[in-house]
Short mmCIF file of C-alpha atoms and ligand atoms in Angstrom, two decimals:
data_model
loop_
_atom_site.label_atom_id
_atom_site.label_comp_id
_atom_site.label_asym_id
_atom_site.label_seq_id
_atom_site.Cartn_x
_atom_site.Cartn_y
_atom_site.Cartn_z
CA UNK A 9 131.39 101.61 94.65
CA UNK A 10 133.48 99.45 92.32
CA UNK A 11 134.58 97.24 95.20
CA UNK A 12 130.98 96.78 96.33
CA UNK A 13 129.82 96.00 92.78
CA UNK A 14 132.54 93.36 92.43
CA UNK A 15 131.72 91.72 95.76
CA UNK A 16 128.00 91.63 94.94
CA UNK A 17 128.58 90.35 91.40
CA UNK A 18 130.75 87.46 92.64
CA UNK A 19 128.45 86.33 95.45
CA UNK A 20 126.26 83.30 94.67
CA UNK A 21 124.12 83.89 97.73
CA UNK A 22 123.20 87.30 99.08
CA UNK A 23 121.00 88.48 101.90
CA UNK A 24 119.76 92.07 101.81
CA UNK A 25 118.69 93.59 105.13
CA UNK A 26 116.78 96.86 104.98
CA UNK A 27 115.49 99.30 107.58
CA UNK A 28 113.48 102.51 107.66
CA UNK A 29 116.18 104.49 105.83
CA UNK A 30 115.50 102.63 102.58
CA UNK A 31 112.07 104.27 102.48
CA UNK A 32 113.17 107.74 103.64
CA UNK A 33 113.41 109.06 100.08
CA UNK A 34 109.83 107.91 99.48
CA UNK A 35 108.82 110.40 102.19
CA UNK A 36 108.28 107.87 104.98
CA UNK A 37 109.79 108.96 108.30
CA UNK A 38 112.45 106.80 109.99
CA UNK A 39 112.27 106.00 113.73
CA UNK A 40 115.48 107.41 115.20
CA UNK A 41 117.40 110.61 114.53
CA UNK A 42 116.21 114.23 114.65
CA UNK A 43 113.25 113.74 112.29
CA UNK A 44 112.43 110.23 113.51
CA UNK A 45 108.99 109.08 114.64
CA UNK A 46 110.25 108.24 118.13
CA UNK A 47 111.15 111.95 118.62
CA UNK A 48 107.50 113.02 118.37
CA UNK A 49 105.65 109.85 119.45
CA UNK A 50 106.13 107.70 122.52
CA UNK A 51 106.54 104.04 121.58
CA UNK A 52 105.13 102.86 124.91
CA UNK A 53 101.83 104.69 124.20
CA UNK A 54 101.52 103.46 120.60
CA UNK A 55 103.52 100.34 119.91
CA UNK A 56 103.05 97.92 122.80
CA UNK A 57 100.36 95.33 123.58
CA UNK A 58 99.66 97.23 126.83
CA UNK A 59 99.02 100.46 124.89
CA UNK A 60 96.54 98.64 122.63
CA UNK A 61 94.78 97.04 125.60
CA UNK A 62 94.35 100.39 127.35
CA UNK A 63 93.55 102.61 124.34
CA UNK A 64 92.96 100.65 121.10
CA UNK A 65 91.40 103.70 119.43
CA UNK A 66 94.55 105.81 119.88
CA UNK A 67 96.81 103.01 118.65
CA UNK A 68 94.60 102.40 115.60
CA UNK A 69 94.54 106.15 114.90
CA UNK A 70 98.34 106.15 114.69
CA UNK A 71 98.48 103.07 112.49
CA UNK A 72 95.67 104.36 110.26
CA UNK A 73 97.68 107.57 109.78
CA UNK A 74 100.80 105.59 108.86
CA UNK A 75 98.83 103.38 106.46
CA UNK A 76 97.36 106.43 104.74
CA UNK A 77 100.78 108.07 104.53
CA UNK A 78 102.36 104.99 102.95
CA UNK A 79 99.45 104.54 100.55
CA UNK A 80 100.13 108.00 99.10
CA UNK A 81 103.87 107.30 98.62
CA UNK A 82 105.66 105.18 96.03
CA UNK A 83 108.73 103.00 95.91
CA UNK A 84 111.80 104.90 94.64
CA UNK A 85 114.70 103.89 92.43
CA UNK A 86 116.45 102.18 95.35
CA UNK A 87 113.49 99.86 96.03
CA UNK A 88 113.29 99.13 92.31
CA UNK A 89 117.02 98.34 92.11
CA UNK A 90 116.68 95.83 94.97
CA UNK A 91 113.63 94.28 93.29
CA UNK A 92 115.71 93.86 90.10
CA UNK A 93 118.53 92.23 92.03
CA UNK A 94 116.08 89.72 93.55
CA UNK A 95 114.44 89.10 90.17
CA UNK A 96 117.69 88.51 88.28
CA UNK A 97 119.56 86.54 90.93
CA UNK A 98 117.76 83.55 92.49
CA UNK A 99 120.36 83.45 95.30
CA UNK A 100 119.28 86.83 96.70
CA UNK A 101 116.93 86.97 99.71
CA UNK A 102 115.44 90.26 100.88
CA UNK A 103 114.77 90.68 104.61
CA UNK A 104 113.20 93.88 105.91
CA UNK A 105 112.38 95.46 109.24
CA UNK A 106 109.94 97.75 107.45
CA UNK A 107 106.19 97.37 107.65
CA UNK A 108 105.44 99.69 104.71
CA UNK A 109 105.18 97.09 101.91
CA UNK A 110 107.26 99.21 99.50
CA UNK A 111 109.65 96.36 98.57
CA UNK A 112 106.69 94.23 97.48
CA UNK A 113 105.19 97.15 95.56
CA UNK A 114 108.49 97.72 93.73
CA UNK A 115 108.65 93.99 92.87
CA UNK A 116 105.13 94.08 91.49
CA UNK A 117 105.91 97.26 89.48
CA UNK A 118 108.63 95.40 87.58
CA UNK A 119 106.59 92.18 87.38
CA UNK A 120 109.08 90.23 89.49
CA UNK A 121 108.34 86.64 90.36
CA UNK A 122 110.98 86.54 93.12
CA UNK A 123 110.09 85.35 96.60
CA UNK A 124 108.41 88.10 98.63
CA UNK A 125 110.53 89.89 101.24
CA UNK A 126 110.73 88.40 104.71
CA UNK A 127 108.97 90.99 106.86
CA UNK A 128 110.56 90.63 110.30
CA UNK A 129 108.30 93.21 111.97
CA UNK A 130 105.08 92.35 110.14
CA UNK A 131 103.04 94.61 107.88
CA UNK A 132 100.88 97.72 108.21
CA UNK A 133 98.53 96.12 105.69
CA UNK A 134 97.76 92.94 107.60
CA UNK A 135 95.65 92.45 110.72
CA UNK A 136 95.27 89.79 113.35
CA UNK A 137 92.59 89.11 115.90
CA UNK A 138 93.26 89.83 119.57
CA UNK A 139 90.92 86.99 120.59
CA UNK A 140 91.41 84.15 118.09
CA UNK A 141 93.96 82.99 115.48
CA UNK A 142 92.43 84.94 112.57
CA UNK A 143 94.98 86.79 110.37
CA UNK A 144 94.38 88.44 107.01
CA UNK A 145 95.52 91.16 104.63
CA UNK A 146 93.70 94.43 105.35
CA UNK A 147 93.93 97.51 103.16
CA UNK A 148 90.50 99.07 103.74
CA UNK A 149 90.53 102.41 105.51
CA UNK A 150 90.04 102.25 109.26
CA UNK A 151 87.62 104.56 111.07
CA UNK A 152 89.44 105.20 114.34
CA UNK A 153 86.89 107.79 115.53
CA UNK A 154 85.54 105.57 118.32
CA UNK A 155 86.24 102.10 119.70
CA UNK A 156 82.93 100.94 118.16
CA UNK A 157 84.09 101.70 114.61
CA UNK A 158 87.42 99.82 114.88
CA UNK A 159 87.74 96.71 112.69
CA UNK A 160 86.36 93.47 114.13
CA UNK A 161 87.18 89.83 113.47
CA UNK A 162 84.79 88.26 110.92
CA UNK A 163 85.15 84.93 112.72
CA UNK A 164 84.73 85.71 116.41
CA UNK A 165 83.90 89.43 116.64
CA UNK A 166 87.11 90.18 118.60
CA UNK A 167 89.01 93.41 118.08
CA UNK A 168 91.45 93.28 115.16
CA UNK A 169 94.92 94.82 115.58
CA UNK A 170 97.67 95.66 113.11
CA UNK A 171 99.81 92.57 112.41
CA UNK A 172 103.02 94.33 113.35
CA UNK A 173 105.50 93.39 116.03
CA UNK A 174 105.28 95.69 119.05
CA UNK A 175 107.83 96.31 121.77
CA UNK A 176 107.86 93.41 124.17
CA UNK A 177 106.49 90.96 121.58
CA UNK A 178 108.25 88.07 119.89
CA UNK A 179 108.88 87.97 116.17
CA UNK A 180 107.40 85.17 114.07
CA UNK A 181 109.78 82.29 114.77
CA UNK A 182 109.52 80.81 111.26
CA UNK A 183 110.32 84.16 109.62
CA UNK A 184 113.29 84.73 111.93
CA UNK A 185 114.62 81.22 111.29
CA UNK A 186 114.41 81.69 107.52
CA UNK A 187 116.14 85.07 107.74
CA UNK A 188 119.01 83.64 109.79
CA UNK A 189 119.33 80.67 107.47
CA UNK A 190 119.66 83.08 104.54
CA UNK A 191 122.17 85.24 106.43
CA UNK A 192 124.32 82.25 107.37
CA UNK A 193 124.37 80.96 103.80
CA UNK A 194 125.07 84.37 102.29
CA UNK A 195 128.46 85.27 100.87
CA UNK A 196 127.42 88.91 101.07
CA UNK A 197 125.03 90.72 103.40
CA UNK A 198 123.96 94.06 101.94
CA UNK A 199 122.64 96.25 104.75
CA UNK A 200 120.65 99.32 103.74
CA UNK A 201 119.17 102.11 105.85
CA UNK A 202 119.13 100.62 109.31
CA UNK A 203 120.62 101.99 112.51
CA UNK A 204 121.43 98.33 113.29
CA UNK A 205 120.49 98.61 116.95
CA UNK A 206 117.25 96.59 117.10
CA UNK A 207 117.55 92.85 117.66
CA UNK A 208 117.35 90.29 116.25
CA UNK A 209 117.67 92.08 112.88
CA UNK A 210 120.98 93.68 113.88
CA UNK A 211 122.48 90.21 114.40
CA UNK A 212 121.78 89.03 110.82
CA UNK A 213 124.87 90.67 109.25
CA UNK A 214 126.97 89.27 112.11
CA UNK A 215 125.76 85.76 111.17
CA UNK A 216 126.98 86.33 107.62
CA UNK A 217 130.35 87.49 108.97
CA UNK A 218 130.63 84.50 111.32
CA UNK A 219 130.18 82.07 108.45
CA UNK A 220 132.86 83.77 106.35
CA UNK A 221 130.79 86.23 104.33
CA UNK A 222 131.20 89.99 103.89
CA UNK A 223 129.02 92.96 104.78
CA UNK A 224 128.33 95.94 102.52
CA UNK A 225 126.63 98.87 104.23
CA UNK A 226 124.65 101.65 102.54
CA UNK A 227 123.87 104.46 104.97
CA UNK A 228 124.54 108.22 105.07
CA UNK A 229 125.82 107.97 108.66
CA UNK A 230 127.99 105.51 110.60
CA UNK A 231 126.35 102.66 112.53
CA UNK A 232 127.72 99.94 114.81
CA UNK A 233 128.06 97.78 111.67
CA UNK A 234 130.30 100.23 109.81
CA UNK A 235 133.43 99.01 111.60
CA UNK A 236 132.92 95.40 110.54
CA UNK A 237 131.71 96.10 107.00
CA UNK A 238 134.02 95.22 104.12
CA UNK A 239 132.69 98.18 102.15
CA UNK A 240 130.73 101.19 103.38
CA UNK A 241 128.85 103.34 100.88
CA UNK A 242 128.02 106.65 102.53
CA UNK A 243 124.91 108.23 101.08
CA UNK A 244 121.21 107.77 100.39
CA UNK A 245 119.79 104.47 99.15
CA UNK A 246 118.02 106.08 96.18
CA UNK A 247 121.32 107.38 94.82
CA UNK A 248 123.60 104.47 95.64
CA UNK A 249 121.53 101.34 95.06
CA UNK A 250 120.81 101.83 91.32
CA UNK A 251 124.51 102.02 90.29
CA UNK A 252 125.45 99.30 92.80
CA UNK A 253 122.89 96.85 91.40
CA UNK A 254 123.51 97.87 87.80
CA UNK A 255 127.23 97.22 88.22
CA UNK A 256 126.65 93.89 89.98
CA UNK A 257 124.26 92.64 87.27
CA UNK A 258 126.33 93.88 84.33
P1 OAD B 523 116.01 103.76 112.31
O1 OAD B 523 115.12 104.94 112.24
O2 OAD B 523 116.53 103.35 113.64
O3 OAD B 523 117.28 104.00 111.38
C1 OAD B 523 117.17 104.47 110.09
C2 OAD B 523 118.55 104.42 109.45
O4 OAD B 523 118.41 104.82 108.09
C3 OAD B 523 119.58 105.36 110.10
O5 OAD B 523 120.79 104.66 110.29
C4 OAD B 523 119.76 106.46 109.03
O6 OAD B 523 121.08 106.99 109.00
C5 OAD B 523 119.46 105.70 107.76
N1 OAD B 523 119.00 106.53 106.64
C6 OAD B 523 118.31 107.69 106.68
N2 OAD B 523 118.04 108.13 105.44
C7 OAD B 523 118.57 107.22 104.58
C8 OAD B 523 118.62 107.10 103.16
N3 OAD B 523 118.07 108.01 102.36
N4 OAD B 523 119.24 106.02 102.62
C9 OAD B 523 119.81 105.08 103.42
N5 OAD B 523 119.78 105.15 104.77
C10 OAD B 523 119.18 106.19 105.34
O7 OAD B 523 115.25 102.57 111.57
P2 OAD B 523 115.50 101.00 111.69
O8 OAD B 523 116.92 100.68 111.89
O9 OAD B 523 114.80 100.39 110.53
O10 OAD B 523 110.71 98.51 115.02
O11 OAD B 523 114.70 100.68 113.01
C11 OAD B 523 114.56 99.35 113.41
C12 OAD B 523 113.28 99.17 114.14
O12 OAD B 523 113.19 100.11 115.22
C13 OAD B 523 112.04 99.46 113.31
O13 OAD B 523 111.65 98.40 112.49
C14 OAD B 523 111.02 99.75 114.36
C15 OAD B 523 111.84 100.66 115.25
O14 OAD B 523 111.44 100.75 116.58
C16 OAD B 523 109.46 98.29 115.49
O15 OAD B 523 108.56 99.10 115.40
C17 OAD B 523 109.31 96.93 116.12
#
């Protein structure tokens, strides 16, 4: 812990990469592992453009369930610690694979004016039109009872879909470019709660390493990144991030 605090305190530029594990202690299921979503749900039926084209009601039902779940949960001390780090240190950029919006909620809880997190995989609380270029925030509850009750585009009447990245889809190029720029400039990449197997997110810490920076990993179990990390903190984000950030900001 002391080594990680020292590294983080000395770094002028930091990129933080988070995955589903950072929200596990808020009661939001991760994707892989014994309790993961992909154990009970088939991604190809729920998280692909083909799945949406063939059964938009089923896909919306799953996303509406996840939105409702997230809406009843709150950011925990680990999210708040990261929000503090971003607020106090202008050189820190937060990049997340999560679509749950909990980093932004933690930032707003502490009244942070830091740049919002870069959401590589989109957001549960945004929609986009399947027929035109319309995109917007969307927090209203979705009636997924029938295809007729699904949300429609106010501009063209097309079917709206969650603005998340599905399997087989490309990420937003501008968001990816900004994330890689931050990773390349970073002296430290702090990686929290990701299995580090999904690209291109998994390559971000490697960019930091390639340009001479160091990786700190926070995860209860080993990942492919553990071997190349300068420091590995084994344990849950909610327990480890508050002392890590407190030490780095002291
Ligand atoms: P995963 O579910 O693959 O991995 C979650 C990671 O969090 C694992 O390495 C766990 O060990 C770790 N973990 C669990 N509890 C934790 C805790 N309390 N504190 C810290 N770490 C903990 O989730 P991601 O790596 O985020 O993509 O998955 C990446 C992408 O794969 C997701 O964004 C999603 C999924 O398919 C799309 O849907 C496009």
